Tab-separated table of C-alpha atoms in Angstrom:
chain	number	residue	atom	x	y	z
A	1	MET	CA	181.543	73.622	42.121
A	2	ASP	CA	180.628	76.127	44.890
A	3	ASN	CA	178.322	74.789	47.538
A	4	LEU	CA	174.912	76.598	47.537
A	5	VAL	CA	173.427	77.406	50.828
A	6	GLU	CA	169.754	77.995	50.793
A	7	ILE	CA	168.567	80.501	53.480
A	8	ASN	CA	165.017	80.742	54.460
A	9	VAL	CA	163.961	83.960	56.189
A	10	VAL	CA	161.040	83.521	58.457
A	11	GLU	CA	159.487	86.591	59.971
A	12	ASP	CA	159.159	86.295	63.677
A	13	ASP	CA	156.122	88.176	64.857
A	14	SER	CA	156.250	86.925	68.479
A	15	VAL	CA	157.368	90.360	69.718
A	16	LYS	CA	154.512	91.896	67.753
A	17	ARG	CA	151.921	89.535	69.280
A	18	VAL	CA	153.210	90.246	72.789
A	19	ILE	CA	152.994	93.991	72.267
A	20	GLU	CA	149.435	93.717	70.776
A	21	LYS	CA	148.482	91.340	73.765
A	22	THR	CA	149.864	93.826	76.282
A	23	ALA	CA	148.155	96.834	74.456
A	24	LYS	CA	144.819	94.960	74.501
A	25	LYS	CA	145.044	94.302	78.211
A	26	LEU	CA	145.894	97.894	78.961
A	27	GLU	CA	142.966	98.919	76.812
A	28	ASN	CA	140.521	96.560	78.546
A	29	LYS	CA	141.910	97.802	81.937
A	30	TYR	CA	141.511	101.473	81.151
A	31	SER	CA	138.231	100.809	79.306
A	32	LYS	CA	136.766	99.252	82.516
A	33	LYS	CA	138.083	102.118	84.630
A	34	ARG	CA	136.583	104.652	82.122
A	35	LYS	CA	133.251	102.838	82.202
A	36	ILE	CA	133.255	103.001	86.074
A	37	ASN	CA	134.124	106.744	85.988
A	38	GLU	CA	131.418	107.440	83.365
A	39	ARG	CA	128.831	105.458	85.374
A	40	ILE	CA	129.660	107.604	88.558
A	41	LEU	CA	129.357	110.797	86.465
A	42	ASN	CA	126.004	109.701	84.893
A	43	HIS	CA	124.377	109.393	88.250
A	44	ASP	CA	121.574	112.036	88.502
A	45	ASP	CA	122.534	114.503	91.294
A	46	LYS	CA	118.853	115.341	91.954
A	47	LYS	CA	117.936	111.715	92.402
A	48	ILE	CA	120.924	110.974	94.653
A	49	ASN	CA	120.293	114.006	96.782
A	50	VAL	CA	116.734	113.138	97.247
A	51	PHE	CA	117.402	109.428	97.987
A	52	SER	CA	120.313	110.488	100.176
A	53	SER	CA	118.062	112.899	102.174
A	54	ILE	CA	115.558	110.197	102.717
A	55	VAL	CA	118.173	107.618	103.842
A	56	ASN	CA	119.789	110.182	106.201
A	57	ILE	CA	116.418	110.877	107.747
A	58	ILE	CA	115.572	107.230	108.224
A	59	CYS	CA	118.967	106.483	109.614
A	60	GLY	CA	118.900	109.482	111.854
A	61	LEU	CA	115.559	108.352	113.318
A	62	PHE	CA	116.912	104.802	113.621
A	63	ILE	CA	119.878	105.993	115.452
A	64	PHE	CA	117.656	108.074	117.672
A	65	PHE	CA	115.563	104.946	118.309
A	66	VAL	CA	118.561	102.855	118.984
A	67	VAL	CA	119.932	105.373	121.578
A	68	LEU	CA	116.528	105.694	123.250
A	69	VAL	CA	116.184	101.973	123.526
A	70	PHE	CA	119.673	101.705	124.935
A	71	LEU	CA	118.868	104.346	127.442
A	72	CYS	CA	115.735	102.525	128.438
A	73	ILE	CA	117.772	99.191	128.743
A	74	VAL	CA	120.279	101.037	131.009
A	75	PHE	CA	117.489	102.488	133.150
A	76	CYS	CA	115.735	99.059	133.321
A	77	LYS	CA	118.904	97.435	134.528
A	78	ILE	CA	119.581	100.106	137.085
A	79	GLN	CA	116.035	99.646	138.365
A	80	ASN	CA	116.222	95.894	137.964
A	81	ILE	CA	113.246	95.927	135.771
A	82	VAL	CA	112.624	93.729	132.715
A	83	PRO	CA	112.974	96.104	129.709
A	84	SER	CA	109.831	96.464	127.605
A	85	PHE	CA	109.362	98.001	124.251
A	86	ALA	CA	106.012	98.549	122.491
A	87	GLY	CA	104.475	96.380	125.095
A	88	PHE	CA	106.917	93.460	124.548
A	89	SER	CA	109.346	92.078	127.084
A	90	SER	CA	112.003	89.502	126.587
A	91	MET	CA	113.116	87.209	129.336
A	92	ARG	CA	114.848	83.853	129.896
A	93	VAL	CA	113.237	80.749	131.415
A	94	ALA	CA	115.020	80.351	134.630
A	95	THR	CA	113.751	76.932	135.948
A	96	PRO	CA	112.719	73.569	134.497
A	97	SER	CA	109.087	73.861	135.736
A	98	MET	CA	107.699	74.550	132.249
A	99	VAL	CA	109.611	71.832	130.275
A	100	ALA	CA	106.432	69.822	129.809
A	101	SER	CA	104.970	72.831	127.980
A	102	GLY	CA	107.940	72.981	125.570
A	103	PHE	CA	110.094	75.511	127.434
A	104	ASN	CA	113.730	74.588	128.360
A	105	VAL	CA	116.045	76.523	130.865
A	106	GLY	CA	117.632	79.413	129.136
A	107	ASP	CA	114.994	79.798	126.274
A	108	ASN	CA	114.211	83.350	125.453
A	109	VAL	CA	110.489	84.007	125.720
A	110	ILE	CA	108.417	86.928	124.831
A	111	VAL	CA	105.598	88.219	126.966
A	112	ARG	CA	103.460	91.292	126.008
A	113	ALA	CA	101.538	93.721	128.138
A	114	VAL	CA	97.959	92.541	128.627
A	115	ASN	CA	94.766	93.687	130.263
A	116	THR	CA	94.550	91.400	133.223
A	117	ASP	CA	90.836	91.272	133.147
A	118	THR	CA	91.160	89.180	129.970
A	119	LEU	CA	93.531	86.592	131.387
A	120	LYS	CA	91.930	83.239	131.827
A	121	GLU	CA	92.689	79.682	132.955
A	122	GLY	CA	95.378	78.069	130.799
A	123	ASP	CA	97.138	81.213	129.839
A	124	ILE	CA	100.880	81.411	130.475
A	125	ILE	CA	102.015	84.569	132.260
A	126	ALA	CA	105.203	85.963	133.780
A	127	PHE	CA	105.020	87.635	137.176
A	128	TYR	CA	107.168	88.759	139.936
A	129	TYR	CA	107.290	86.386	142.749
A	130	TYR	CA	106.642	88.882	145.447
A	131	PHE	CA	104.134	89.032	148.411
A	132	PRO	CA	104.039	92.100	150.619
A	133	SER	CA	102.965	91.719	154.245
A	134	SER	CA	99.396	92.664	153.391
A	135	GLY	CA	99.232	91.245	149.929
A	136	SER	CA	97.855	87.697	150.502
A	137	ILE	CA	94.321	86.478	150.468
A	138	ASP	CA	92.484	83.398	151.841
A	139	GLU	CA	89.829	81.273	150.078
A	140	GLU	CA	87.155	82.870	152.219
A	141	ASP	CA	88.108	86.442	151.161
A	142	SER	CA	88.024	85.643	147.393
A	143	SER	CA	85.668	84.469	144.819
A	144	LEU	CA	86.449	82.206	141.840
A	145	VAL	CA	86.030	83.957	138.553
A	146	ASP	CA	84.391	82.107	135.568
A	147	THR	CA	86.812	82.831	132.754
A	148	SER	CA	85.263	80.385	130.146
A	149	ASN	CA	83.570	83.140	128.285
A	150	ILE	CA	86.902	84.971	127.634
A	151	LYS	CA	88.141	83.994	124.140
A	152	ASN	CA	90.882	86.534	123.325
A	153	THR	CA	93.417	88.384	125.285
A	154	GLN	CA	93.648	92.054	124.379
A	155	TYR	CA	96.758	93.877	123.605
A	156	THR	CA	97.323	96.886	125.777
A	157	LEU	CA	99.871	99.633	124.694
A	158	SER	CA	100.470	102.776	126.549
A	159	PHE	CA	103.245	105.333	126.817
A	160	SER	CA	104.483	103.739	130.068
A	161	ASN	CA	104.783	100.156	128.859
A	162	PHE	CA	106.244	101.256	125.697
A	163	PHE	CA	109.265	102.632	127.255
A	164	GLY	CA	109.634	99.986	129.799
A	165	ILE	CA	108.182	101.823	132.815
A	166	GLN	CA	106.057	99.513	134.917
A	167	ASN	CA	103.872	100.213	137.755
A	168	ASP	CA	104.950	101.097	141.341
A	169	SER	CA	104.206	97.535	142.533
A	170	ILE	CA	106.387	95.958	139.913
A	171	LYS	CA	109.211	98.508	140.674
A	172	THR	CA	108.957	97.609	144.316
A	173	ALA	CA	109.268	93.884	143.505
A	174	ALA	CA	112.044	94.380	141.150
A	175	LYS	CA	114.091	96.498	143.642
A	176	SER	CA	113.578	93.870	146.347
A	177	GLY	CA	115.298	91.300	144.002
A	178	SER	CA	112.363	89.135	143.508
A	179	SER	CA	112.626	86.644	140.720
A	180	ILE	CA	110.246	86.356	137.755
A	181	VAL	CA	108.219	83.237	137.381
A	182	PHE	CA	106.906	81.869	134.091
A	183	HIS	CA	103.792	79.594	134.698
A	184	HIS	CA	100.303	78.656	133.634
A	185	ILE	CA	97.163	80.224	135.147
A	186	ALA	CA	95.225	77.549	137.113
A	187	GLU	CA	92.417	79.561	138.606
A	188	VAL	CA	91.334	83.247	138.666
A	189	TYR	CA	90.023	84.992	141.872
A	190	GLU	CA	88.775	88.304	142.607
A	191	CYS	CA	88.971	90.216	146.036
A	192	ASN	CA	88.012	93.811	146.579
A	193	GLY	CA	88.261	94.650	142.864
A	194	THR	CA	91.654	93.112	142.488
A	195	ARG	CA	92.382	89.914	140.455
A	196	TRP	CA	94.458	87.090	141.826
A	197	PHE	CA	95.910	84.185	139.960
A	198	LYS	CA	96.562	80.619	141.167
A	199	THR	CA	99.451	79.244	138.902
A	200	TYR	CA	101.342	76.000	138.366
A	201	GLY	CA	104.299	74.732	136.331
A	202	SER	CA	103.358	72.018	133.869
A	203	SER	CA	106.413	69.981	134.842
A	204	ASN	CA	105.511	70.104	138.493
A	205	VAL	CA	102.211	68.215	137.974
A	206	GLU	CA	102.795	64.553	138.634
A	207	ASN	CA	99.115	63.427	138.368
A	208	TRP	CA	96.879	65.224	135.836
A	209	SER	CA	93.773	63.500	137.331
A	210	ASN	CA	94.286	65.785	140.439
A	211	PRO	CA	96.451	68.640	139.129
A	212	GLU	CA	95.200	70.989	141.928
A	213	LEU	CA	97.386	69.015	144.318
A	214	TYR	CA	100.386	70.357	142.551
A	215	TYR	CA	99.343	73.969	142.078
A	216	ASP	CA	101.622	76.662	143.460
A	217	SER	CA	100.901	77.445	147.071
A	218	TRP	CA	100.381	81.184	146.403
A	219	LYS	CA	97.973	83.398	144.619
A	220	ILE	CA	99.625	86.279	142.834
A	221	SER	CA	98.147	89.733	142.547
A	222	GLU	CA	97.570	91.201	138.916
A	223	GLU	CA	99.720	94.124	139.994
A	224	TYR	CA	102.799	91.940	139.700
A	225	VAL	CA	101.963	90.378	136.245
A	226	VAL	CA	104.534	91.370	133.720
A	227	GLY	CA	102.662	90.042	130.789
A	228	ILE	CA	101.236	87.054	128.859
A	229	TYR	CA	103.239	84.621	126.729
A	230	ASP	CA	103.247	85.587	123.010
A	231	ASN	CA	104.643	83.476	120.124
A	232	SER	CA	103.402	85.529	117.247
A	233	ALA	CA	105.518	86.784	114.397
A	234	VAL	CA	105.345	90.380	115.740
A	235	ALA	CA	106.503	89.154	119.128
A	236	SER	CA	109.374	87.258	117.539
A	237	PHE	CA	110.390	90.428	115.607
A	238	PHE	CA	110.468	92.456	118.832
A	239	ALA	CA	112.276	89.709	120.585
A	240	GLY	CA	115.055	89.926	117.965
A	241	ILE	CA	115.276	93.709	118.452
A	242	ILE	CA	115.305	93.479	122.231
A	243	ASN	CA	117.742	90.623	122.469
A	244	GLY	CA	120.020	92.340	119.789
A	245	LEU	CA	120.038	95.752	121.414
A	246	SER	CA	120.639	94.165	124.775
A	247	SER	CA	124.131	93.094	123.762
A	248	SER	CA	127.039	95.405	123.190
A	249	MET	CA	127.554	93.984	119.702
A	250	GLY	CA	123.911	94.547	118.730
A	251	ILE	CA	124.199	98.165	119.888
A	252	PHE	CA	127.481	98.596	117.995
A	253	LEU	CA	125.995	97.210	114.731
A	254	ALA	CA	122.842	99.060	115.084
A	255	ILE	CA	124.738	102.406	115.129
A	256	LEU	CA	127.533	101.428	112.673
A	257	ILE	CA	125.222	100.134	109.895
A	258	PRO	CA	123.339	103.640	109.401
A	259	PHE	CA	126.607	105.452	109.482
A	260	VAL	CA	128.140	103.078	106.802
A	261	ILE	CA	124.998	103.675	104.585
A	262	MET	CA	125.236	107.420	105.005
A	263	GLY	CA	128.914	107.321	104.418
A	264	SER	CA	128.507	105.464	101.136
A	265	PHE	CA	126.431	108.205	99.714
A	266	ILE	CA	129.050	110.824	100.835
A	267	ALA	CA	131.726	108.632	99.275
A	268	LEU	CA	129.769	108.374	96.031
A	269	GLN	CA	129.421	112.148	95.764
A	270	PHE	CA	133.112	112.667	96.674
A	271	LEU	CA	134.148	110.175	93.810
A	272	LYS	CA	131.874	112.126	91.503
A	273	ASP	CA	133.404	115.421	92.460
A	274	ILE	CA	136.975	113.974	91.673
A	275	GLN	CA	135.709	112.788	88.315
A	276	ILE	CA	134.382	116.116	87.502
A	277	LEU	CA	137.655	117.712	88.355
A	278	LYS	CA	139.322	115.243	85.930
A	279	LEU	CA	136.860	116.286	83.278
A	280	GLN	CA	137.621	119.900	83.824
A	281	LEU	CA	141.338	119.150	83.336
A	282	ASP	CA	140.753	117.121	80.176
A	283	VAL	CA	138.649	119.981	78.796
A	284	ILE	CA	141.351	122.677	79.708
A	285	GLU	CA	143.990	120.393	78.160
A	286	GLU	CA	141.875	119.936	75.071
A	287	LYS	CA	141.448	116.156	75.483
A	288	ARG	CA	137.722	116.668	75.598
A	289	LYS	CA	135.260	119.195	74.373
A	290	ILE	CA	133.022	121.210	76.813
A	291	THR	CA	130.181	120.376	74.422
A	292	ASP	CA	130.379	116.649	75.077
A	293	ASP	CA	127.185	115.407	76.647
A	294	ILE	CA	128.937	114.076	79.788
A	295	CYS	CA	130.550	117.486	80.276
A	296	ILE	CA	127.191	119.168	79.865
A	297	ARG	CA	125.346	116.901	82.249
A	298	ASN	CA	127.945	117.559	84.986
A	299	ASN	CA	128.186	121.365	84.419
A	300	VAL	CA	131.987	121.063	83.985
A	301	GLY	CA	132.421	124.537	82.600
A	302	PHE	CA	130.211	126.351	85.005
A	303	SER	CA	132.251	125.119	87.959
A	304	MET	CA	135.593	126.304	86.613
A	305	ASP	CA	137.563	129.208	87.916
A	306	LEU	CA	137.487	132.315	85.777
A	307	LYS	CA	141.002	131.870	84.318
A	308	SER	CA	140.145	128.307	83.182
A	309	LYS	CA	137.014	129.445	81.654
A	310	TYR	CA	138.783	131.987	79.351
A	311	LYS	CA	141.295	129.239	78.451
A	312	VAL	CA	138.497	126.882	77.421
A	313	LEU	CA	136.714	129.732	75.556
A	314	ALA	CA	139.818	130.415	73.590
A	315	GLN	CA	139.515	126.894	72.185
A	316	ALA	CA	136.203	127.769	70.492
A	317	ASP	CA	135.940	128.893	66.904
A	318	ASP	CA	133.545	131.781	66.056
A	319	GLU	CA	130.764	129.503	65.087
A	320	HIS	CA	130.586	127.786	68.574
A	321	LYS	CA	131.620	130.778	70.668
A	322	ASN	CA	128.149	131.534	71.927
A	323	GLU	CA	127.578	127.949	72.878
A	324	TYR	CA	130.765	127.740	74.837
A	325	ILE	CA	129.905	131.006	76.538
A	326	SER	CA	126.449	129.495	77.655
A	327	LEU	CA	128.157	126.389	79.059
A	328	LEU	CA	130.881	128.350	80.850
A	329	TRP	CA	128.629	131.151	82.209
A	330	LYS	CA	125.361	129.305	82.918
A	331	ASP	CA	124.196	131.659	85.572
A	332	GLY	CA	123.398	134.415	82.984
A	333	THR	CA	126.556	136.308	83.200
A	334	SER	CA	129.093	136.429	80.220
A	335	PRO	CA	132.783	137.277	79.822
A	336	GLU	CA	133.778	140.630	80.920
A	337	SER	CA	134.383	141.827	77.362
A	338	ILE	CA	134.775	140.377	73.932
A	339	ARG	CA	138.180	142.277	73.697
A	340	LYS	CA	139.382	140.429	76.922
A	341	TYR	CA	138.317	137.244	75.414
A	342	CYS	CA	140.028	137.920	72.111
A	343	LEU	CA	143.243	138.953	73.880
A	344	ARG	CA	143.198	135.745	75.993
A	345	LYS	CA	142.304	133.768	72.804
A	346	ASN	CA	145.428	135.082	71.008
A	347	VAL	CA	147.677	134.484	73.947
A	348	PHE	CA	146.505	130.900	74.471
A	349	LYS	CA	146.921	130.198	70.737
A	350	THR	CA	150.479	131.356	70.933
A	351	CYS	CA	151.343	129.345	73.990
């Protein structure tokens, strides 16, 4: 008896699954790419242009401001003057004489321009340690000013202190190489219409029952006062700008960032132009219709060259001919002649 061999045929669909999986991946890949391209094309040109113009103006003004500030910093360094912007100056604490008041050596402090008539005892001021030969007074020549009624120091802003241009006395002190002292006001004096300030460093006072024993030995003229200490939020904001723009990295970033922002808008418009060219090619090759919404929104037909326009027009049937013409010649013009259109239509159909 012959042996019977049973054969079971099992359909192996593993290759089919691999092909389907690969096809799905490719479809997802090109679907994402298509969505990105359509998102770029769907941007409203008018909104982009308006927003881009606003950003360009703001960035241009910002770059102008940065360059102006940079020039002011260079000028101040040449003149050995502390740079000041909008009445604010940034400087570092040089000595430990104010540690008791919470200031350590190397701390950045902000002082702002102030009307010296409003300075009172206890205020913290920065001033040039400079005494011209005829610039000192004795107790007999001065009268002690009562500052107890002064409650608020006034903010002073002028063209000169906005751009870091100080008075002649400060320029003279700066050019002489005088250091800047950051101290409390102990007493205020007046002599011949000029205010003078007795000062002290809080860390220098060893006995607070007799602090006058530790006051600074000098009286400083109001002409050499750079400003009053300010720890407000506005001062901190300007401190960040001044300190940032005082460094080479800060200047580099301040100029680079606006250019990056403006460049991003230019790049977006460039990408959109590329996508429009692709749409034109798809329309010419009959992969898309010029009547598609995305083609109409982006004026695909209107921007084609004349030969391409006739080629696209040849794709239209008689029913849609006028619609094609309106999309291809949006500026009110039309094909040179229906005969020419018909000839091209016949030529393209036979190609």
